[in-house]
């Protein structure tokens, strides 16, 4: 029997399929094409004529934004190529280290690893004990801390993503966000509405900051959320119900609060994620108004950016913000010529067409 017959038929089928694919691709105009064309115009905050301090650089909303390979194309379907990683859904906590963006995805119950260096998309672990990753922090040496409020545990991984420790076995707490400074882990515990401080190696409790039922004047929380530590060891946490930021010193002594509920640019509606830069400026996500606000160490508003929407630079139910100084080079080609980017600002949105938004903070040519 002549085996060339089936081969010729298969080849002909592939040629026809390819022609159909090219025809469909050439005739069809997608929303993605429209987005890319829109992205060509730089988006700055504050908007002109004010002096810009922040440029929107890129949004990552699907694996192909990292890999460069579109998912489930007609050609891949015909040729039987391996499918891409699942779509990104409802990202929460975010961190970056060594060219990798780590994203907690509550819907998938996993931590996604967006590797910009190798252009791959993987997951941090398949360990089924991690069921609800919310907060994440990566130390300079690559040690990764992930909170799981459902399990009441903190999972610790080394730089090659091996699980090395679990905090919380036999302990009652519900961790949401986490920051590591010096020898300590600082955790927002919604079970007791306190800041829990653990030794980062042993997991032993060091102290707690704030007490349930305390008044605004002495640092009490009603619904604690995000946490960050500044260069001096001062600890800041957001309260979603009191709509304010609470500050303690490194010894756990209450210092002050700032912020109140309201609709002016100085107020909060639902503050969640928080991060602090090297100049001790405080970056706070307000999910209620869908903006990120930047304050000085005295709590004075310096600027805000984002605003609700699906156009470049806009946010849609943002929850977390993370600053990064070491990976600016991965986005340098997205900045306008002459820009001097000091650090990246990464903000996660739970809905919309742009889920992981990357901005560059710095100075820009006039």
mmCIF file of C-alpha atoms in Angstrom:
data_model
loop_
_atom_site.group_PDB
_atom_site.id
_atom_site.type_symbol
_atom_site.label_atom_id
_atom_site.label_comp_id
_atom_site.label_asym_id
_atom_site.label_seq_id
_atom_site.Cartn_x
_atom_site.Cartn_y
_atom_site.Cartn_z
ATOM 1 C CA UNK A 1 0.000 0.000 0.000
ATOM 2 C CA UNK A 2 1.317 3.480 -0.927
ATOM 3 C CA UNK A 3 1.747 5.489 2.314
ATOM 4 C CA UNK A 4 2.259 8.748 0.473
ATOM 5 C CA UNK A 5 -1.503 9.104 -0.085
ATOM 6 C CA UNK A 6 -2.445 9.877 3.534
ATOM 7 C CA UNK A 7 0.580 12.167 3.851
ATOM 8 C CA UNK A 8 -0.480 14.147 0.798
ATOM 9 C CA UNK A 9 -4.025 14.426 2.131
ATOM 10 C CA UNK A 10 -2.750 15.636 5.535
ATOM 11 C CA UNK A 11 -0.424 18.158 3.898
ATOM 12 C CA UNK A 12 -3.257 19.461 1.731
ATOM 13 C CA UNK A 13 -5.493 19.789 4.792
ATOM 14 C CA UNK A 14 -2.828 21.770 6.618
ATOM 15 C CA UNK A 15 -2.346 24.085 3.635
ATOM 16 C CA UNK A 16 -6.093 24.710 3.409
ATOM 17 C CA UNK A 17 -6.292 25.278 7.163
ATOM 18 C CA UNK A 18 -3.370 27.714 7.016
ATOM 19 C CA UNK A 19 -4.970 29.666 4.174
ATOM 20 C CA UNK A 20 -8.248 29.859 6.123
ATOM 21 C CA UNK A 21 -6.379 30.975 9.238
ATOM 22 C CA UNK A 22 -4.517 33.710 7.366
ATOM 23 C CA UNK A 23 -7.717 34.868 5.693
ATOM 24 C CA UNK A 24 -9.603 35.034 8.996
ATOM 25 C CA UNK A 25 -6.685 36.762 10.732
ATOM 26 C CA UNK A 26 -6.351 39.319 7.960
ATOM 27 C CA UNK A 27 -10.029 40.187 7.850
ATOM 28 C CA UNK A 28 -10.828 40.205 11.545
ATOM 29 C CA UNK A 29 -10.086 43.229 13.726
ATOM 30 C CA UNK A 30 -10.002 42.331 17.409
ATOM 31 C CA UNK A 31 -10.223 44.379 20.588
ATOM 32 C CA UNK A 32 -6.614 43.400 21.334
ATOM 33 C CA UNK A 33 -5.440 45.179 18.171
ATOM 34 C CA UNK A 34 -7.366 48.240 19.244
ATOM 35 C CA UNK A 35 -5.763 48.099 22.703
ATOM 36 C CA UNK A 36 -2.267 47.835 21.250
ATOM 37 C CA UNK A 37 -2.875 50.860 19.016
ATOM 38 C CA UNK A 38 -4.183 52.832 21.995
ATOM 39 C CA UNK A 39 -1.135 51.847 24.028
ATOM 40 C CA UNK A 40 1.141 53.621 21.553
ATOM 41 C CA UNK A 41 0.315 56.977 23.142
ATOM 42 C CA UNK A 42 2.162 57.445 26.471
ATOM 43 C CA UNK A 43 -0.029 57.790 29.553
ATOM 44 C CA UNK A 44 1.341 59.951 32.382
ATOM 45 C CA UNK A 45 0.273 60.832 35.921
ATOM 46 C CA UNK A 46 -0.330 63.592 36.746
ATOM 47 C CA UNK A 47 -1.681 64.351 33.288
ATOM 48 C CA UNK A 48 -0.298 67.300 31.301
ATOM 49 C CA UNK A 49 0.170 70.193 31.759
ATOM 50 C CA UNK A 50 1.315 69.101 35.234
ATOM 51 C CA UNK A 51 4.845 67.738 35.538
ATOM 52 C CA UNK A 52 4.577 63.935 35.136
ATOM 53 C CA UNK A 53 6.055 61.627 37.770
ATOM 54 C CA UNK A 54 4.599 58.309 36.660
ATOM 55 C CA UNK A 55 4.226 56.615 33.282
ATOM 56 C CA UNK A 56 2.004 53.633 32.581
ATOM 57 C CA UNK A 57 4.313 51.076 30.959
ATOM 58 C CA UNK A 58 2.481 47.811 30.378
ATOM 59 C CA UNK A 59 -0.477 45.664 31.382
ATOM 60 C CA UNK A 60 -0.228 41.907 31.780
ATOM 61 C CA UNK A 61 -3.591 40.169 31.604
ATOM 62 C CA UNK A 62 -2.888 36.887 29.862
ATOM 63 C CA UNK A 63 0.072 34.492 29.593
ATOM 64 C CA UNK A 64 0.828 35.565 26.015
ATOM 65 C CA UNK A 65 1.659 39.060 27.316
ATOM 66 C CA UNK A 66 4.754 37.381 28.784
ATOM 67 C CA UNK A 67 5.429 34.474 26.436
ATOM 68 C CA UNK A 68 4.542 36.271 23.211
ATOM 69 C CA UNK A 69 2.582 33.181 22.122
ATOM 70 C CA UNK A 70 -1.170 33.526 21.697
ATOM 71 C CA UNK A 71 -3.374 30.881 23.234
ATOM 72 C CA UNK A 72 -5.520 28.423 21.227
ATOM 73 C CA UNK A 73 -4.905 29.940 17.823
ATOM 74 C CA UNK A 74 -6.496 28.162 14.853
ATOM 75 C CA UNK A 75 -3.107 26.992 13.658
ATOM 76 C CA UNK A 76 -2.211 25.531 17.062
ATOM 77 C CA UNK A 77 -5.540 23.742 17.129
ATOM 78 C CA UNK A 78 -4.925 22.150 13.731
ATOM 79 C CA UNK A 79 -1.337 21.173 14.470
ATOM 80 C CA UNK A 80 -2.097 19.949 17.964
ATOM 81 C CA UNK A 81 0.382 22.201 19.770
ATOM 82 C CA UNK A 82 0.452 22.243 23.556
ATOM 83 C CA UNK A 83 -2.005 24.631 25.156
ATOM 84 C CA UNK A 84 -0.854 27.644 27.110
ATOM 85 C CA UNK A 85 -1.220 28.172 30.870
ATOM 86 C CA UNK A 86 -4.707 29.090 32.158
ATOM 87 C CA UNK A 87 -5.847 32.663 31.816
ATOM 88 C CA UNK A 88 -5.038 35.082 34.630
ATOM 89 C CA UNK A 89 -8.038 35.568 36.895
ATOM 90 C CA UNK A 90 -8.632 37.746 39.954
ATOM 91 C CA UNK A 91 -5.027 38.492 40.957
ATOM 92 C CA UNK A 92 -4.458 39.673 44.505
ATOM 93 C CA UNK A 93 -1.044 39.980 46.166
ATOM 94 C CA UNK A 94 1.947 40.673 43.928
ATOM 95 C CA UNK A 95 5.739 40.786 44.262
ATOM 96 C CA UNK A 96 8.748 40.847 41.933
ATOM 97 C CA UNK A 97 12.245 39.398 42.097
ATOM 98 C CA UNK A 98 14.959 38.504 39.568
ATOM 99 C CA UNK A 99 12.820 39.136 36.508
ATOM 100 C CA UNK A 100 9.830 37.224 37.878
ATOM 101 C CA UNK A 101 6.459 38.664 38.848
ATOM 102 C CA UNK A 102 4.704 36.528 41.466
ATOM 103 C CA UNK A 103 0.913 36.861 41.503
ATOM 104 C CA UNK A 104 -1.491 35.315 44.008
ATOM 105 C CA UNK A 105 -4.587 34.114 42.170
ATOM 106 C CA UNK A 106 -7.429 33.239 44.480
ATOM 107 C CA UNK A 107 -9.593 31.729 41.738
ATOM 108 C CA UNK A 108 -6.897 29.211 40.748
ATOM 109 C CA UNK A 109 -5.667 28.709 44.326
ATOM 110 C CA UNK A 110 -2.116 29.151 43.074
ATOM 111 C CA UNK A 111 0.744 31.629 42.848
ATOM 112 C CA UNK A 112 1.560 32.327 39.227
ATOM 113 C CA UNK A 113 5.158 33.030 38.172
ATOM 114 C CA UNK A 114 5.520 35.395 35.207
ATOM 115 C CA UNK A 115 9.153 34.979 34.174
ATOM 116 C CA UNK A 116 10.061 38.003 32.033
ATOM 117 C CA UNK A 117 13.648 36.847 31.603
ATOM 118 C CA UNK A 118 12.817 33.459 30.096
ATOM 119 C CA UNK A 119 9.356 34.422 28.797
ATOM 120 C CA UNK A 120 7.613 31.573 30.569
ATOM 121 C CA UNK A 121 4.525 31.278 32.748
ATOM 122 C CA UNK A 122 4.487 28.656 35.506
ATOM 123 C CA UNK A 123 3.238 28.207 39.059
ATOM 124 C CA UNK A 124 5.180 28.520 42.295
ATOM 125 C CA UNK A 125 4.044 25.179 43.699
ATOM 126 C CA UNK A 126 1.581 22.343 43.199
ATOM 127 C CA UNK A 127 1.431 21.688 46.929
ATOM 128 C CA UNK A 128 -2.279 21.256 47.641
ATOM 129 C CA UNK A 129 -1.874 22.493 51.196
ATOM 130 C CA UNK A 130 -1.775 26.000 49.748
ATOM 131 C CA UNK A 131 -5.438 26.661 49.011
ATOM 132 C CA UNK A 132 -6.013 30.417 49.160
ATOM 133 C CA UNK A 133 -2.905 32.538 48.510
ATOM 134 C CA UNK A 134 -3.598 36.202 49.271
ATOM 135 C CA UNK A 135 -0.472 38.070 50.383
ATOM 136 C CA UNK A 136 3.083 37.617 49.152
ATOM 137 C CA UNK A 137 6.498 39.083 49.955
ATOM 138 C CA UNK A 138 9.893 38.272 48.434
ATOM 139 C CA UNK A 139 13.131 39.072 50.250
ATOM 140 C CA UNK A 140 16.234 40.293 48.380
ATOM 141 C CA UNK A 141 17.755 36.787 48.643
ATOM 142 C CA UNK A 142 14.711 35.307 46.893
ATOM 143 C CA UNK A 143 12.952 33.822 49.929
ATOM 144 C CA UNK A 144 9.193 33.903 49.280
ATOM 145 C CA UNK A 145 6.454 34.225 51.921
ATOM 146 C CA UNK A 146 2.816 33.490 51.022
ATOM 147 C CA UNK A 147 -0.183 33.923 53.322
ATOM 148 C CA UNK A 148 -3.165 31.577 53.247
ATOM 149 C CA UNK A 149 -6.015 32.813 55.461
ATOM 150 C CA UNK A 150 -8.142 29.745 54.772
ATOM 151 C CA UNK A 151 -5.459 27.433 56.130
ATOM 152 C CA UNK A 152 -4.304 29.921 58.768
ATOM 153 C CA UNK A 153 -0.731 29.426 57.619
ATOM 154 C CA UNK A 154 2.239 31.127 56.016
ATOM 155 C CA UNK A 155 4.171 29.134 53.414
ATOM 156 C CA UNK A 156 7.860 29.925 52.955
ATOM 157 C CA UNK A 157 9.781 28.976 49.789
ATOM 158 C CA UNK A 158 13.441 29.359 48.887
ATOM 159 C CA UNK A 159 14.745 31.064 45.747
ATOM 160 C CA UNK A 160 14.313 27.905 43.651
ATOM 161 C CA UNK A 161 10.682 27.564 44.792
ATOM 162 C CA UNK A 162 11.140 24.676 47.220
ATOM 163 C CA UNK A 163 8.875 24.781 50.295
ATOM 164 C CA UNK A 164 11.148 25.162 53.326
ATOM 165 C CA UNK A 165 8.875 26.237 56.206
ATOM 166 C CA UNK A 166 5.237 26.547 57.208
ATOM 167 C CA UNK A 167 4.180 28.895 59.993
ATOM 168 C CA UNK A 168 0.835 28.422 61.656
ATOM 169 C CA UNK A 169 0.622 24.750 62.542
ATOM 170 C CA UNK A 170 -1.341 24.609 65.781
ATOM 171 C CA UNK A 171 -1.630 28.425 65.948
ATOM 172 C CA UNK A 172 -4.845 30.373 65.578
ATOM 173 C CA UNK A 173 -4.507 33.328 63.237
ATOM 174 C CA UNK A 174 -5.857 34.396 59.853
ATOM 175 C CA UNK A 175 -3.058 36.058 57.869
ATOM 176 C CA UNK A 176 -3.882 38.422 55.009
ATOM 177 C CA UNK A 177 -0.878 40.546 54.075
ATOM 178 C CA UNK A 178 2.792 40.145 54.976
ATOM 179 C CA UNK A 179 5.988 42.196 55.012
ATOM 180 C CA UNK A 180 9.452 41.095 56.082
ATOM 181 C CA UNK A 181 11.931 43.480 57.687
ATOM 182 C CA UNK A 182 15.112 42.462 59.456
ATOM 183 C CA UNK A 183 14.511 39.233 61.348
ATOM 184 C CA UNK A 184 10.753 39.599 61.574
ATOM 185 C CA UNK A 185 7.621 38.837 59.564
ATOM 186 C CA UNK A 186 4.851 41.417 59.999
ATOM 187 C CA UNK A 187 1.402 39.960 59.319
ATOM 188 C CA UNK A 188 -2.089 41.424 59.299
ATOM 189 C CA UNK A 189 -4.237 39.002 61.299
ATOM 190 C CA UNK A 190 -7.966 39.482 60.654
ATOM 191 C CA UNK A 191 -8.920 36.929 63.291
ATOM 192 C CA UNK A 192 -7.837 39.295 66.066
ATOM 193 C CA UNK A 193 -7.526 42.501 64.005
ATOM 194 C CA UNK A 194 -3.911 42.923 65.014
ATOM 195 C CA UNK A 195 -0.454 43.069 63.510
ATOM 196 C CA UNK A 196 1.243 39.788 64.356
ATOM 197 C CA UNK A 197 5.060 39.777 64.420
ATOM 198 C CA UNK A 198 6.868 36.443 63.996
ATOM 199 C CA UNK A 199 10.527 35.503 63.910
ATOM 200 C CA UNK A 200 11.124 34.770 60.234
ATOM 201 C CA UNK A 201 13.182 31.624 60.911
ATOM 202 C CA UNK A 202 11.535 29.958 63.898
ATOM 203 C CA UNK A 203 8.035 31.333 63.439
ATOM 204 C CA UNK A 204 7.950 32.210 67.138
ATOM 205 C CA UNK A 205 5.649 35.059 68.087
ATOM 206 C CA UNK A 206 7.608 38.212 68.888
ATOM 207 C CA UNK A 207 4.776 40.676 69.614
ATOM 208 C CA UNK A 208 1.376 41.956 68.548
ATOM 209 C CA UNK A 209 0.518 45.528 67.637
ATOM 210 C CA UNK A 210 -2.926 47.015 68.144
ATOM 211 C CA UNK A 211 -5.747 45.541 70.185
ATOM 212 C CA UNK A 212 -9.368 44.816 69.215
ATOM 213 C CA UNK A 213 -11.711 47.557 70.328
ATOM 214 C CA UNK A 214 -8.988 50.181 70.686
ATOM 215 C CA UNK A 215 -10.064 53.674 69.652
ATOM 216 C CA UNK A 216 -8.719 55.625 66.693
ATOM 217 C CA UNK A 217 -6.486 57.523 69.083
ATOM 218 C CA UNK A 218 -4.639 54.441 70.332
ATOM 219 C CA UNK A 219 -4.312 52.315 67.203
ATOM 220 C CA UNK A 220 -7.288 49.971 67.251
ATOM 221 C CA UNK A 221 -8.400 48.135 64.099
ATOM 222 C CA UNK A 222 -11.853 47.161 62.887
ATOM 223 C CA UNK A 223 -10.871 45.379 59.657
ATOM 224 C CA UNK A 224 -7.129 45.228 59.118
ATOM 225 C CA UNK A 225 -5.826 44.609 55.586
ATOM 226 C CA UNK A 226 -2.466 45.638 54.052
ATOM 227 C CA UNK A 227 0.897 46.102 55.748
ATOM 228 C CA UNK A 228 4.274 47.698 54.992
ATOM 229 C CA UNK A 229 7.446 48.657 56.885
ATOM 230 C CA UNK A 230 9.515 51.782 56.206
ATOM 231 C CA UNK A 231 13.288 52.258 56.286
ATOM 232 C CA UNK A 232 13.259 53.071 60.012
ATOM 233 C CA UNK A 233 11.260 49.990 60.977
ATOM 234 C CA UNK A 234 7.972 51.831 61.441
ATOM 235 C CA UNK A 235 4.988 49.642 60.610
ATOM 236 C CA UNK A 236 1.934 50.844 58.655
ATOM 237 C CA UNK A 237 -1.345 48.950 58.197
ATOM 238 C CA UNK A 238 -4.583 49.783 56.406
ATOM 239 C CA UNK A 239 -8.022 49.504 57.965
ATOM 240 C CA UNK A 240 -10.823 48.955 55.437
ATOM 241 C CA UNK A 241 -13.646 49.860 57.840
ATOM 242 C CA UNK A 242 -12.072 52.830 59.631
ATOM 243 C CA UNK A 243 -10.712 53.907 56.221
ATOM 244 C CA UNK A 244 -7.364 54.966 57.604
ATOM 245 C CA UNK A 245 -3.691 54.120 57.912
ATOM 246 C CA UNK A 246 -2.337 53.177 61.349
ATOM 247 C CA UNK A 247 1.338 53.643 62.224
ATOM 248 C CA UNK A 248 3.398 51.908 64.940
ATOM 249 C CA UNK A 249 7.111 52.261 65.655
ATOM 250 C CA UNK A 250 9.533 49.336 65.563
ATOM 251 C CA UNK A 251 8.813 48.586 69.236
ATOM 252 C CA UNK A 252 5.099 48.215 68.574
ATOM 253 C CA UNK A 253 4.125 51.542 70.146
ATOM 254 C CA UNK A 254 1.231 53.311 68.437
ATOM 255 C CA UNK A 255 2.269 56.552 66.733
ATOM 256 C CA UNK A 256 -0.598 58.006 64.720
ATOM 257 C CA UNK A 257 -3.327 57.511 62.131
ATOM 258 C CA UNK A 258 -4.119 59.415 58.970
ATOM 259 C CA UNK A 259 -6.992 59.306 56.520
ATOM 260 C CA UNK A 260 -10.754 59.324 56.943
ATOM 261 C CA UNK A 261 -13.845 58.248 55.078
ATOM 262 C CA UNK A 262 -14.972 60.618 52.363
ATOM 263 C CA UNK A 263 -15.027 61.391 48.665
ATOM 264 C CA UNK A 264 -12.395 64.119 48.398
ATOM 265 C CA UNK A 265 -8.970 63.299 46.981
ATOM 266 C CA UNK A 266 -7.557 63.303 50.531
ATOM 267 C CA UNK A 267 -10.022 60.702 51.846
ATOM 268 C CA UNK A 268 -10.402 56.929 51.576
ATOM 269 C CA UNK A 269 -13.335 54.680 50.766
ATOM 270 C CA UNK A 270 -11.751 51.222 51.119
ATOM 271 C CA UNK A 271 -7.944 51.218 51.553
ATOM 272 C CA UNK A 272 -6.315 47.822 51.012
ATOM 273 C CA UNK A 273 -2.798 47.313 49.657
ATOM 274 C CA UNK A 274 0.104 49.428 50.888
ATOM 275 C CA UNK A 275 3.794 49.740 50.034
ATOM 276 C CA UNK A 276 6.591 52.142 51.022
ATOM 277 C CA UNK A 277 9.430 53.339 48.795
ATOM 278 C CA UNK A 278 13.043 54.144 49.691
ATOM 279 C CA UNK A 279 12.141 57.769 50.400
ATOM 280 C CA UNK A 280 9.472 56.575 52.864
ATOM 281 C CA UNK A 281 6.648 57.720 50.627
ATOM 282 C CA UNK A 282 3.539 55.670 51.326
ATOM 283 C CA UNK A 283 1.618 54.128 48.397
ATOM 284 C CA UNK A 284 -1.952 53.045 49.219
ATOM 285 C CA UNK A 285 -4.551 51.308 47.048
ATOM 286 C CA UNK A 286 -8.069 52.625 47.570
ATOM 287 C CA UNK A 287 -10.306 49.956 46.053
ATOM 288 C CA UNK A 288 -13.402 52.054 46.642
ATOM 289 C CA UNK A 289 -12.340 54.919 44.377
ATOM 290 C CA UNK A 290 -10.079 52.681 42.248
ATOM 291 C CA UNK A 291 -6.969 54.809 42.594
ATOM 292 C CA UNK A 292 -3.543 54.580 44.204
ATOM 293 C CA UNK A 293 -2.614 57.488 46.482
ATOM 294 C CA UNK A 294 0.900 58.531 47.420
ATOM 295 C CA UNK A 295 1.612 60.232 50.759
ATOM 296 C CA UNK A 296 4.724 61.543 52.457
ATOM 297 C CA UNK A 297 5.760 60.181 55.842
ATOM 298 C CA UNK A 298 3.583 62.814 57.542
ATOM 299 C CA UNK A 299 0.468 61.563 55.796
ATOM 300 C CA UNK A 300 0.203 64.475 53.346
ATOM 301 C CA UNK A 301 -1.153 63.565 49.901
ATOM 302 C CA UNK A 302 1.436 64.015 47.142
ATOM 303 C CA UNK A 303 -0.321 62.538 44.100
ATOM 304 C CA UNK A 304 -2.785 59.913 42.953
ATOM 305 C CA UNK A 305 -3.164 57.821 39.819
ATOM 306 C CA UNK A 306 -5.259 55.158 38.166
ATOM 307 C CA UNK A 307 -8.987 55.967 38.261
ATOM 308 C CA UNK A 308 -11.646 53.438 37.158
ATOM 309 C CA UNK A 309 -11.754 52.203 33.576
ATOM 310 C CA UNK A 310 -10.318 49.804 31.018
ATOM 311 C CA UNK A 311 -8.132 52.170 29.012
ATOM 312 C CA UNK A 312 -4.321 52.135 29.500
ATOM 313 C CA UNK A 313 -3.287 53.151 33.008
ATOM 314 C CA UNK A 314 -6.776 52.808 34.487
ATOM 315 C CA UNK A 315 -7.735 50.371 37.261
ATOM 316 C CA UNK A 316 -10.690 48.091 37.911
ATOM 317 C CA UNK A 317 -11.101 47.090 41.565
ATOM 318 C CA UNK A 318 -7.391 47.356 42.470
ATOM 319 C CA UNK A 319 -6.254 45.504 45.585
ATOM 320 C CA UNK A 320 -2.466 45.421 45.853
ATOM 321 C CA UNK A 321 0.551 47.611 45.094
ATOM 322 C CA UNK A 322 4.227 46.636 45.102
ATOM 323 C CA UNK A 323 7.329 48.723 44.355
ATOM 324 C CA UNK A 324 10.455 47.318 42.716
ATOM 325 C CA UNK A 325 13.845 48.942 42.133
ATOM 326 C CA UNK A 326 15.798 45.976 40.761
ATOM 327 C CA UNK A 327 13.869 45.039 37.631
ATOM 328 C CA UNK A 328 13.371 48.368 35.888
ATOM 329 C CA UNK A 329 15.380 47.125 32.905
ATOM 330 C CA UNK A 330 12.660 44.684 31.893
ATOM 331 C CA UNK A 331 10.360 47.602 31.120
ATOM 332 C CA UNK A 332 12.899 50.214 30.004
ATOM 333 C CA UNK A 333 11.833 49.955 26.354
ATOM 334 C CA UNK A 334 8.280 50.901 27.322
ATOM 335 C CA UNK A 335 9.308 54.259 28.804
ATOM 336 C CA UNK A 336 9.503 57.389 26.672
ATOM 337 C CA UNK A 337 12.992 58.366 25.425
ATOM 338 C CA UNK A 338 14.904 60.313 28.045
ATOM 339 C CA UNK A 339 12.903 58.972 30.993
ATOM 340 C CA UNK A 340 14.775 58.265 34.225
ATOM 341 C CA UNK A 341 12.805 55.494 35.946
ATOM 342 C CA UNK A 342 13.580 55.190 39.667
ATOM 343 C CA UNK A 343 11.379 52.218 40.385
ATOM 344 C CA UNK A 344 8.463 50.171 39.110
ATOM 345 C CA UNK A 345 4.972 50.344 40.586
ATOM 346 C CA UNK A 346 2.948 47.147 40.102
ATOM 347 C CA UNK A 347 -0.786 47.248 40.824
ATOM 348 C CA UNK A 348 -3.184 44.305 40.581
ATOM 349 C CA UNK A 349 -6.813 44.754 39.534
ATOM 350 C CA UNK A 350 -9.326 41.977 40.079
ATOM 351 C CA UNK A 351 -11.480 42.782 37.056
ATOM 352 C CA UNK A 352 -11.270 44.448 33.670
ATOM 353 C CA UNK A 353 -9.026 43.985 30.655
ATOM 354 C CA UNK A 354 -5.820 45.050 32.412
ATOM 355 C CA UNK A 355 -5.183 42.961 35.504
ATOM 356 C CA UNK A 356 -1.508 43.526 36.331
ATOM 357 C CA UNK A 357 -0.549 47.126 35.637
ATOM 358 C CA UNK A 358 3.091 48.217 35.583
ATOM 359 C CA UNK A 359 4.051 51.875 35.943
ATOM 360 C CA UNK A 360 7.411 53.618 36.079
ATOM 361 C CA UNK A 361 8.064 56.316 38.706
ATOM 362 C CA UNK A 362 10.749 58.884 37.967
ATOM 363 C CA UNK A 363 11.469 61.970 35.893
ATOM 364 C CA UNK A 364 10.470 62.538 32.301
ATOM 365 C CA UNK A 365 11.597 64.924 29.571
ATOM 366 C CA UNK A 366 9.560 68.075 29.016
#
